[in-house]
CSV table of C-alpha atoms in Angstrom, one decimal:
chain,number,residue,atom,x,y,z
A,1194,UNK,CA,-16.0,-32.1,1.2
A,1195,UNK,CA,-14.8,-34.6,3.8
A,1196,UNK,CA,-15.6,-34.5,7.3
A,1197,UNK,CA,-18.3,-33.0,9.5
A,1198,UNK,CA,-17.5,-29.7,9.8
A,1199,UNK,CA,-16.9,-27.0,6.9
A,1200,UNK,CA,-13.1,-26.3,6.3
A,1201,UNK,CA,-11.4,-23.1,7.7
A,1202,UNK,CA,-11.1,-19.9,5.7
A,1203,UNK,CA,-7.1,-21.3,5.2
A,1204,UNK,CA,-8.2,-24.7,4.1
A,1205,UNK,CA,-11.1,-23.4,1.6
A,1206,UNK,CA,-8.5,-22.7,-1.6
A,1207,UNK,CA,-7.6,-27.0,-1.3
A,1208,UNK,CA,-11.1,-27.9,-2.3
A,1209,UNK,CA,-12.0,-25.2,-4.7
A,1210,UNK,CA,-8.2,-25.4,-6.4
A,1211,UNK,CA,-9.8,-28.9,-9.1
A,1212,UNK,CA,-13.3,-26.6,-9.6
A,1213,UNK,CA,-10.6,-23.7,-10.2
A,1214,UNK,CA,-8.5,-25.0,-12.6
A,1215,UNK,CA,-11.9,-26.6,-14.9
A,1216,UNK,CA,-13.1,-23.2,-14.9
A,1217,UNK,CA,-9.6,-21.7,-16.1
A,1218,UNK,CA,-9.8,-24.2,-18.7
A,1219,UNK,CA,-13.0,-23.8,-19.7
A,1220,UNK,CA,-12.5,-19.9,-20.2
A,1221,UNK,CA,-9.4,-20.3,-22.4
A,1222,UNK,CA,-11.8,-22.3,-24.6
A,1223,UNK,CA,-12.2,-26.5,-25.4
A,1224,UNK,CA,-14.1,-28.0,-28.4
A,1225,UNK,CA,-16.6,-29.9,-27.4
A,1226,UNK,CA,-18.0,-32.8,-30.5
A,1227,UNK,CA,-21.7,-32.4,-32.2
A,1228,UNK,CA,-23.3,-34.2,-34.5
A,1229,UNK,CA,-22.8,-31.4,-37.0
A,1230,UNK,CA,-19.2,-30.9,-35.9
A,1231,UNK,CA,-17.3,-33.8,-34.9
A,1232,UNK,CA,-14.0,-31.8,-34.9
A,1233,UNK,CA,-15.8,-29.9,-31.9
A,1234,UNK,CA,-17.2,-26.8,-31.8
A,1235,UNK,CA,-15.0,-24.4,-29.3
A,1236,UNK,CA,-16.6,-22.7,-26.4
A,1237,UNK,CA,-15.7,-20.5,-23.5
A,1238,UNK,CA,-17.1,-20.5,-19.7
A,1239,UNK,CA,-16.8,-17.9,-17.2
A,1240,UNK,CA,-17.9,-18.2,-13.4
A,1241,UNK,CA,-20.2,-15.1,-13.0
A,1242,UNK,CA,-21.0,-15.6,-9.7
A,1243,UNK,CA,-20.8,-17.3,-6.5
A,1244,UNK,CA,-24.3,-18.2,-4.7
A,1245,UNK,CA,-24.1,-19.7,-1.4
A,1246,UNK,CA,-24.9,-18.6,2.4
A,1247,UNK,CA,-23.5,-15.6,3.8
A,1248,UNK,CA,-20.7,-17.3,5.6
A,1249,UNK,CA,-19.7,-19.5,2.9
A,1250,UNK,CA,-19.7,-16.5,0.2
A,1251,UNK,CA,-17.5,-14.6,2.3
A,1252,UNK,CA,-14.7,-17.6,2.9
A,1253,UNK,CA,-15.3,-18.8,-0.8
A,1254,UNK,CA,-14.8,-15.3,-2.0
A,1255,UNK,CA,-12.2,-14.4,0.2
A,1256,UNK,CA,-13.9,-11.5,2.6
A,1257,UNK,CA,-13.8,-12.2,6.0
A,1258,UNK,CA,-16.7,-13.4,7.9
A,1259,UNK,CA,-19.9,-11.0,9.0
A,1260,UNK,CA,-18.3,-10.5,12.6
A,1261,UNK,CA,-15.0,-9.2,11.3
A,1262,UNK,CA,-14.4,-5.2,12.1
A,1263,UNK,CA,-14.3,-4.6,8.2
A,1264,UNK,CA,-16.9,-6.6,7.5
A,1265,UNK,CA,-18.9,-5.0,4.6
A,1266,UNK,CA,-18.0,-6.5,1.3
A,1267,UNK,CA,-19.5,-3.7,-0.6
A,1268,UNK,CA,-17.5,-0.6,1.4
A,1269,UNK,CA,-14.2,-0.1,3.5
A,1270,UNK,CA,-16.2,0.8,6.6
A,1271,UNK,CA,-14.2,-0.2,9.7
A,1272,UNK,CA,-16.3,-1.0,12.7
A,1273,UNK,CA,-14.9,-0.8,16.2
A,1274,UNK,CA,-14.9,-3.2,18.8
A,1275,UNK,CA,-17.4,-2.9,21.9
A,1276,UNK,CA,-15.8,-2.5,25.2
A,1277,UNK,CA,-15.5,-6.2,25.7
A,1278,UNK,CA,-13.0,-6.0,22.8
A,1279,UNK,CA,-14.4,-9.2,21.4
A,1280,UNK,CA,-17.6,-8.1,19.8
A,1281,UNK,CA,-18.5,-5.8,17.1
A,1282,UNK,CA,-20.2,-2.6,17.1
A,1283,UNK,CA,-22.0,-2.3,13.7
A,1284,UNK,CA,-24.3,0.9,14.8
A,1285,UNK,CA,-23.5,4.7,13.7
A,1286,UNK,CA,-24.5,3.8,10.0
A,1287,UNK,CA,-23.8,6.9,8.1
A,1288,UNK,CA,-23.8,5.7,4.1
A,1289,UNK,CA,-22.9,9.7,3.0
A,1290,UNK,CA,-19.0,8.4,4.7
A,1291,UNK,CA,-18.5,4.9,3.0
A,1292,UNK,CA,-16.1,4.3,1.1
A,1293,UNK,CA,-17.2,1.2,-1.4
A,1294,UNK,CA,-14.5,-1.0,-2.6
A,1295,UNK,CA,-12.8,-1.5,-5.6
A,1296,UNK,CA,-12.2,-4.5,-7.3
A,1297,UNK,CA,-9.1,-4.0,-8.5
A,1298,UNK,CA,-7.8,-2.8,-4.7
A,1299,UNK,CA,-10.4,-6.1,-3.7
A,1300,UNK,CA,-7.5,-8.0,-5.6
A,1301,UNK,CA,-4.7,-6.3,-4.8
A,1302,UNK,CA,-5.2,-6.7,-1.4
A,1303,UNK,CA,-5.6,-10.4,-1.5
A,1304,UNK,CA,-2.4,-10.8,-3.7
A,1305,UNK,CA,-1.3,-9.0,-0.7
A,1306,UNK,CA,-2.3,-11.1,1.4
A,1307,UNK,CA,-1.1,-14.7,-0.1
A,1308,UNK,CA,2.6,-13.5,-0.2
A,1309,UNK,CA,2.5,-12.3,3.5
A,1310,UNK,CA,5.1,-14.2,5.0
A,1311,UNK,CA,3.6,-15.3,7.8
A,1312,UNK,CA,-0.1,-16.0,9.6
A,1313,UNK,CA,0.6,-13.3,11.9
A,1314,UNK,CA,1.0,-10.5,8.8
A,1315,UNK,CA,-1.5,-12.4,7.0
A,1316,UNK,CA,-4.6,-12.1,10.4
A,1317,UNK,CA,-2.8,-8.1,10.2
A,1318,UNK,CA,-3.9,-7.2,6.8
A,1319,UNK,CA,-7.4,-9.5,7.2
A,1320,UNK,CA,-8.3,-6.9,9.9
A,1321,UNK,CA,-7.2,-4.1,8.0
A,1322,UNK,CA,-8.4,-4.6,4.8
A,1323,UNK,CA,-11.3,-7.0,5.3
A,1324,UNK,CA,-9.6,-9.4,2.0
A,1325,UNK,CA,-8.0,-12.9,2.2
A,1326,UNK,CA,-6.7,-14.8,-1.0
A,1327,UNK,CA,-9.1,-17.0,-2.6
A,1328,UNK,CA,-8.1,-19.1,-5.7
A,1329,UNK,CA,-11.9,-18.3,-6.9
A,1330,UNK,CA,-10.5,-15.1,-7.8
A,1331,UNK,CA,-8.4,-16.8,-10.5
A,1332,UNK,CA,-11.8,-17.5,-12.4
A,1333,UNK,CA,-13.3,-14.0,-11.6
A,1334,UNK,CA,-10.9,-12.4,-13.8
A,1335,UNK,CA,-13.2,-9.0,-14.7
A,1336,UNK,CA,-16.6,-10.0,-12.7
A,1337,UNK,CA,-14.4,-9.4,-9.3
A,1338,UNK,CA,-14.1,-5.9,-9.9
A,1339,UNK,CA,-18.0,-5.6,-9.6
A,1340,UNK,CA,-18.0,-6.9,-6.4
């Protein structure tokens, strides 16, 4: 990627889009040529998973970032703010109240998100529902709903 800096959570989708649409192919199927099969044998290709950093996980798999108030990718736990109203208070663990996500609401909730029609609806349902559109979930197809 160009530059010095990573790209923004909203800029992320324009460099993964070309990886995207390989993998999309790939999983409807090519044939690739062998020696024993020059008219190709076909094969399919799924992306599994995503392995990277924390930070770059989250903005590649459309969560919002470790310091958001729903920040758990795993649950729907929504942490409150300190009294500074900046920072985030991630004590008071109590698992036996979680809520983990669901995939399919994972999804929902991103489709959600990428026809808001505006940033300011958009940063609304980031903060209350801790999902941002990610054109990685294109490729994800099933594997997103074990998140």
């Amino acid at each position: 990627m160009p530059g010095l800096k990573e790209p923004k959570s909203k800029e992320i989708n324009h460099y993964l889009q070309p990886m995207v649409d390989d993998l999309i192919r790939l999983y409807e199927g090519l044939a690739i040529p062998t020696f024993e099969c020059p008219s190709g044998v076909h094969i399919r290709a799924t992306l599994m998973m995503v392995a990277c950093d924390i930070l770059a996980a989250r903005k590649t798999s459309g969560f919002t970032s470790h310091n958001s108030t729903c920040a758990c990718y795993k649950c729907n736990r929504h942490f409150p703010c300190l009294e500074n109203g900046v920072n985030v208070d991630f004590c008071g663990f109590d698992f036996s109240r979680w809520v983990l996500r669901d995939g399919i609401e994972n999804r929902l909730h991103a489709e959600e998100w990428e026809s808001a029609s505006n940033p300011s609806e958009r940063h609304w349902l980031e903060v209350k529902n801790g999902v941002r559109w990610s054109v990685v979930i294109q490729t994800l197809g099933c594997w997103i709903y074990h998140i």
